[in-house]
Short mmCIF file of C-alpha atoms and ligand atoms in Angstrom, two decimals:
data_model
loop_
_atom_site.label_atom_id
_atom_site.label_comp_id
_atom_site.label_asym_id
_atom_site.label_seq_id
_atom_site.Cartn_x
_atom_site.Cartn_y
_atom_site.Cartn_z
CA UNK A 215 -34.72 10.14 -11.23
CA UNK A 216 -32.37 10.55 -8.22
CA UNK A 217 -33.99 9.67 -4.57
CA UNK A 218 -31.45 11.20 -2.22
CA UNK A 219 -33.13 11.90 0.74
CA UNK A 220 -32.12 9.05 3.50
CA UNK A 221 -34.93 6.60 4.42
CA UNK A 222 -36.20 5.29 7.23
CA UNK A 223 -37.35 0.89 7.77
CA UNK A 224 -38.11 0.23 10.79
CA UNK A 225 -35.39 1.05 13.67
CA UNK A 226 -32.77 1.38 10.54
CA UNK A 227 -31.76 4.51 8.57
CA UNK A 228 -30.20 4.28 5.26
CA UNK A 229 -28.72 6.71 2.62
CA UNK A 230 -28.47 6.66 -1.29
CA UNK A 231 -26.00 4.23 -2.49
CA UNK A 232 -26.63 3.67 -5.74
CA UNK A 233 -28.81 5.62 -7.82
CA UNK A 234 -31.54 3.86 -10.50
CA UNK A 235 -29.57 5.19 -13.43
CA UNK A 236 -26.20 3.45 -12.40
CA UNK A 237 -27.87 0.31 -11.96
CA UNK A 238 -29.89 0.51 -15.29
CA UNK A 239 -26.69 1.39 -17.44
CA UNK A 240 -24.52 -1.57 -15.92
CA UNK A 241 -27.46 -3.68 -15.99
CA UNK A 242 -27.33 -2.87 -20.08
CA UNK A 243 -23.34 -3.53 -20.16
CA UNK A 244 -23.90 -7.38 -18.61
CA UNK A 245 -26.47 -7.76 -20.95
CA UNK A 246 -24.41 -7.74 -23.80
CA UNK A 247 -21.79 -9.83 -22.45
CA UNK A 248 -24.12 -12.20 -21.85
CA UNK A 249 -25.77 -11.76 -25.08
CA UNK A 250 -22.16 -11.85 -26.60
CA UNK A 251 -20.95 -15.32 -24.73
CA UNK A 252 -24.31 -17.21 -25.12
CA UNK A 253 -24.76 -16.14 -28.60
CA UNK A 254 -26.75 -19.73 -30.31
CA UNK A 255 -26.51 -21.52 -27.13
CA UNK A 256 -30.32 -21.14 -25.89
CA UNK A 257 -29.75 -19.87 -22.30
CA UNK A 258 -31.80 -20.65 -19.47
CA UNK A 259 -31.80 -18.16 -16.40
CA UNK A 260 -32.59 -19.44 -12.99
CA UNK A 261 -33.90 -16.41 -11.09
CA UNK A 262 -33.35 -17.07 -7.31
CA UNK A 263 -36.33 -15.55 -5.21
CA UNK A 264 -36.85 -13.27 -3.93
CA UNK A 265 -33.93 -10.75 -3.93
CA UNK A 266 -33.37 -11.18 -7.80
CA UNK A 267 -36.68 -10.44 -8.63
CA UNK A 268 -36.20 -6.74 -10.18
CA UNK A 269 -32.44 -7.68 -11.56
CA UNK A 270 -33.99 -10.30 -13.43
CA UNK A 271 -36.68 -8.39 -15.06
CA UNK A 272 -34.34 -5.38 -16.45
CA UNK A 273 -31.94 -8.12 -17.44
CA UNK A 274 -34.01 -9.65 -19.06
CA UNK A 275 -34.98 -6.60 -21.06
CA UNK A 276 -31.68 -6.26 -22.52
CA UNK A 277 -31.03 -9.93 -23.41
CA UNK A 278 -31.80 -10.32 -27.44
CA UNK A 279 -30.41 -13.46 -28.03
CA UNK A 280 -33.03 -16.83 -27.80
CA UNK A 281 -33.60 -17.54 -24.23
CA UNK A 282 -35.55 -18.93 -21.49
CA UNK A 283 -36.00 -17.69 -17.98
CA UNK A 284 -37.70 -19.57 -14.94
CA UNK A 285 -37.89 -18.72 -10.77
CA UNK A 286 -36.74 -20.49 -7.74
CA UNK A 287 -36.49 -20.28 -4.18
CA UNK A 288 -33.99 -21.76 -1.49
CA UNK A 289 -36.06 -22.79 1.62
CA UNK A 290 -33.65 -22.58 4.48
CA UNK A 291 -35.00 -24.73 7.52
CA UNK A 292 -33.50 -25.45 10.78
CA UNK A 293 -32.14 -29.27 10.47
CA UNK A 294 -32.31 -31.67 12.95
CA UNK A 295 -28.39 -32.15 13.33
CA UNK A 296 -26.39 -30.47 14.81
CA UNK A 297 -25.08 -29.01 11.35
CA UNK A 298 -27.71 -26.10 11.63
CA UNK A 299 -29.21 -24.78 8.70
CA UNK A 300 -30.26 -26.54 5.58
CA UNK A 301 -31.07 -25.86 2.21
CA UNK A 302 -33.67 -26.98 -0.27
CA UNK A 303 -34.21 -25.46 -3.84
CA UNK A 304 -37.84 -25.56 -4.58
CA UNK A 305 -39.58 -24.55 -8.22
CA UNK A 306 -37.03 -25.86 -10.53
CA UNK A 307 -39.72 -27.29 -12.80
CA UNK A 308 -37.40 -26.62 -16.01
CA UNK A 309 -35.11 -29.27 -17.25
CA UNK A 310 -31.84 -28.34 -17.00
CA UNK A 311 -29.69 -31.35 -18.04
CA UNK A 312 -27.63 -29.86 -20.94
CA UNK A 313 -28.70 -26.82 -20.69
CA UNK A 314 -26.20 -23.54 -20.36
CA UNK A 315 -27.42 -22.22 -17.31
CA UNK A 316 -27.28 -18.62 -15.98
CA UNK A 317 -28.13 -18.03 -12.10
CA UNK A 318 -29.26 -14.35 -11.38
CA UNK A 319 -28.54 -13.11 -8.14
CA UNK A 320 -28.89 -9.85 -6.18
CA UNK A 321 -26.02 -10.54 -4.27
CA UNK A 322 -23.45 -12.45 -3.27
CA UNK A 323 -22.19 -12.25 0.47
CA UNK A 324 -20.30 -15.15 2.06
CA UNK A 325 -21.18 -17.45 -1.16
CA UNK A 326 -22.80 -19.84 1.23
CA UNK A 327 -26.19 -19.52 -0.89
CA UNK A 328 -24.66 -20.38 -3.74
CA UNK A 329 -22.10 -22.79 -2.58
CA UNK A 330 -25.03 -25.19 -1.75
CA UNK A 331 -27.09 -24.69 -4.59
CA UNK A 332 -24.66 -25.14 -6.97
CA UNK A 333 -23.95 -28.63 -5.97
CA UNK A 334 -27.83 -29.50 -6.26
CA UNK A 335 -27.99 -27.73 -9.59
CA UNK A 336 -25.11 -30.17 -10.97
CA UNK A 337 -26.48 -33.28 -10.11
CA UNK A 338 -29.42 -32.51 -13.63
CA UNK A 339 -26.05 -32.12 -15.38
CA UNK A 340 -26.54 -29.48 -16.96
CA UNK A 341 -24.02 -28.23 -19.93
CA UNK A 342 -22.45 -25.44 -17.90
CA UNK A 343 -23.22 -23.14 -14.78
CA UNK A 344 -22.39 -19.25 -14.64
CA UNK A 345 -23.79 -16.49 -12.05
CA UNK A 346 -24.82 -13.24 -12.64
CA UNK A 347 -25.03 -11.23 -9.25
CA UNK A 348 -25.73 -7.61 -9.12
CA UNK A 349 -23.95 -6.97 -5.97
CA UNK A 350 -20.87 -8.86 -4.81
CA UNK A 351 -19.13 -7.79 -0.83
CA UNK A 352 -15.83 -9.31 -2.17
CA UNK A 353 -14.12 -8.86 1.67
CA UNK A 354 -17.42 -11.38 3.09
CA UNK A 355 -16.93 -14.16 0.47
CA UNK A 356 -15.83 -17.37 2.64
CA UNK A 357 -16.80 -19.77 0.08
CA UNK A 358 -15.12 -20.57 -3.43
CA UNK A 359 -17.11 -18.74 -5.52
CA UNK A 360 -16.66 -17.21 -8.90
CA UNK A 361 -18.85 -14.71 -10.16
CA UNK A 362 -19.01 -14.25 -13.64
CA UNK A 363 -20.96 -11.56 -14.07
CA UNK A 364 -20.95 -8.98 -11.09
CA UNK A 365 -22.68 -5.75 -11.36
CA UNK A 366 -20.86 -3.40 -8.28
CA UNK A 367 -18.36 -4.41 -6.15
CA UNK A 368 -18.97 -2.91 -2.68
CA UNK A 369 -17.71 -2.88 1.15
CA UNK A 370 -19.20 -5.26 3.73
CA UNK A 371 -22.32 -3.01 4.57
CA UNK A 372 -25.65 -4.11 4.78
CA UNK A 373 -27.57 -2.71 1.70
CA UNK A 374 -31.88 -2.49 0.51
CA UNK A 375 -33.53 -1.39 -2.77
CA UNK A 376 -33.69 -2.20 -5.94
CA UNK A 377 -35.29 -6.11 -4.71
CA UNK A 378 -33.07 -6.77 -1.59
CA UNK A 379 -35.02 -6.02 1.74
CA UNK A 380 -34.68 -5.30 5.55
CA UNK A 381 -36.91 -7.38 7.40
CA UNK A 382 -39.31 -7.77 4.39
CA UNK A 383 -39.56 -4.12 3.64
CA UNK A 384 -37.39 -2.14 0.67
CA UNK A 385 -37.33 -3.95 -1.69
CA UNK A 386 -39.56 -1.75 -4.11
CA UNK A 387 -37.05 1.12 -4.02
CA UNK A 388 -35.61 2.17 -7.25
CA UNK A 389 -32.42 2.95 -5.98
CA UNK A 390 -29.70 0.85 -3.72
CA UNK A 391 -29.62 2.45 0.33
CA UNK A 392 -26.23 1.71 2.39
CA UNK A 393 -27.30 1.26 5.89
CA UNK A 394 -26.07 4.87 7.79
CA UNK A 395 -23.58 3.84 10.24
P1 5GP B 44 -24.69 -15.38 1.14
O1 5GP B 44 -24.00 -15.00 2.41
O2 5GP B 44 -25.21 -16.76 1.18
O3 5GP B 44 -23.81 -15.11 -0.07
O4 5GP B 44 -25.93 -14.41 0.99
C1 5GP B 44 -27.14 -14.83 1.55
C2 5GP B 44 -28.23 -13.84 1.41
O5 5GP B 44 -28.03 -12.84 2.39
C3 5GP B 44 -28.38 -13.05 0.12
O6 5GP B 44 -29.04 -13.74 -0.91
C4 5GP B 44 -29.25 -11.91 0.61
O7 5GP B 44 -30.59 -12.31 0.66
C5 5GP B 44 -28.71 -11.70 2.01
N1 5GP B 44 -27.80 -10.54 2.07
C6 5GP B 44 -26.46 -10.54 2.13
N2 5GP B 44 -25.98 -9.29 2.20
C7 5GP B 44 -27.06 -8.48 2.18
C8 5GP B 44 -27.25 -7.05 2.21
O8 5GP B 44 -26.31 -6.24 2.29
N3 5GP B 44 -28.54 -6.59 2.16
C9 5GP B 44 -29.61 -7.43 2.07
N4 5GP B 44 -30.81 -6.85 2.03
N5 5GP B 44 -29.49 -8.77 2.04
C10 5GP B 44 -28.23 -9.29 2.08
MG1 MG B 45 -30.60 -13.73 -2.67
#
């Protein structure tokens, strides 16, 4: 089903990006690479909350081989120093020492996310770390990231849908909305 009118959140207007179908059929094609590479090797996804929710679940649909999934969330505060924000990964209540570990993500913008959760997520040693991201803005990345499993490639424009928001609101559309310039 194709959504193409433009929609309206809040003061923003947005336009069809990427339609449901698009997403659902490269959604299917990462599954089976990952299905493929992990093949007898137990996976465990780490779902990071909350933009990943939706790219999790029809991931998930896909993936046939033995696996586990769990959810977690990066609580950014303002720290005390000087060296502005901070983050903290809360939920990890699965034991991931030795385990082959697959992050999903919704996207991946300057990398700074997952440039300081990757170093927490090493010190439970786990076996080996790869990312899955639906969306990657390869001109914003500042950080040495790699992605091994990216869904689109797009330009450096602010995106909702399909479990990424604007100011809380979006994230229950089927389809991915490029901010209207
Ligand atoms: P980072 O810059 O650390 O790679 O990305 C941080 C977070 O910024 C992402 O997890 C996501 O929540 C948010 N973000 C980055 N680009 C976009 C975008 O185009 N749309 C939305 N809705 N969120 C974004
Ligand atoms: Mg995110």
């Amino acid at each position: 089903m194709v959504e193409s009118a433009v929609v309206t959140i809040k003061d923003k207007s947005f336009k069809p990006f990427i339609e449901a179908d698009k997403i659902q059929s490269r959604i299917v094609e990462i599954s089976q690479e990952i299905n493929r590479d992990f093949e007898r090797n137990n996976p465990l996804f780490l779902s990071i909350l909350n933009g990943s929710f939706m790219f999790a679940a029809d991931l998930m649909k896909s993936i046939s081989i033995d696996c586990e999934i769990s959810f977690v969330k990066l609580a950014s505060y303002q720290g005390t120093k000087s060296t502005g924000n901070v983050m903290t990964l809360i939920g990890l209540d699965a034991e991931i020492e030795d385990r082959h570990i697959v992050i999903i993500e919704d996207i991946v913008d300057t990398g700074k996310t997952l440039s300081e959760l990757l170093p927490n997520l090493k010190r439970h040693r786990p076996e080996s770390i790869r990312i899955a991201s639906l969306i990657l803005k390869p001109e914003a990345l500042q950080h040495d990231i790699h992605v091994d499993y990216v869904g689109f490639e797009i330009p450096n424009d602010f995106i909702v849908g399909y479990g990424l928001d604007y100011d809380g609101l979006g994230r229950n559309l089927r389809d991915i909305y490029q901010l209207k310039s």
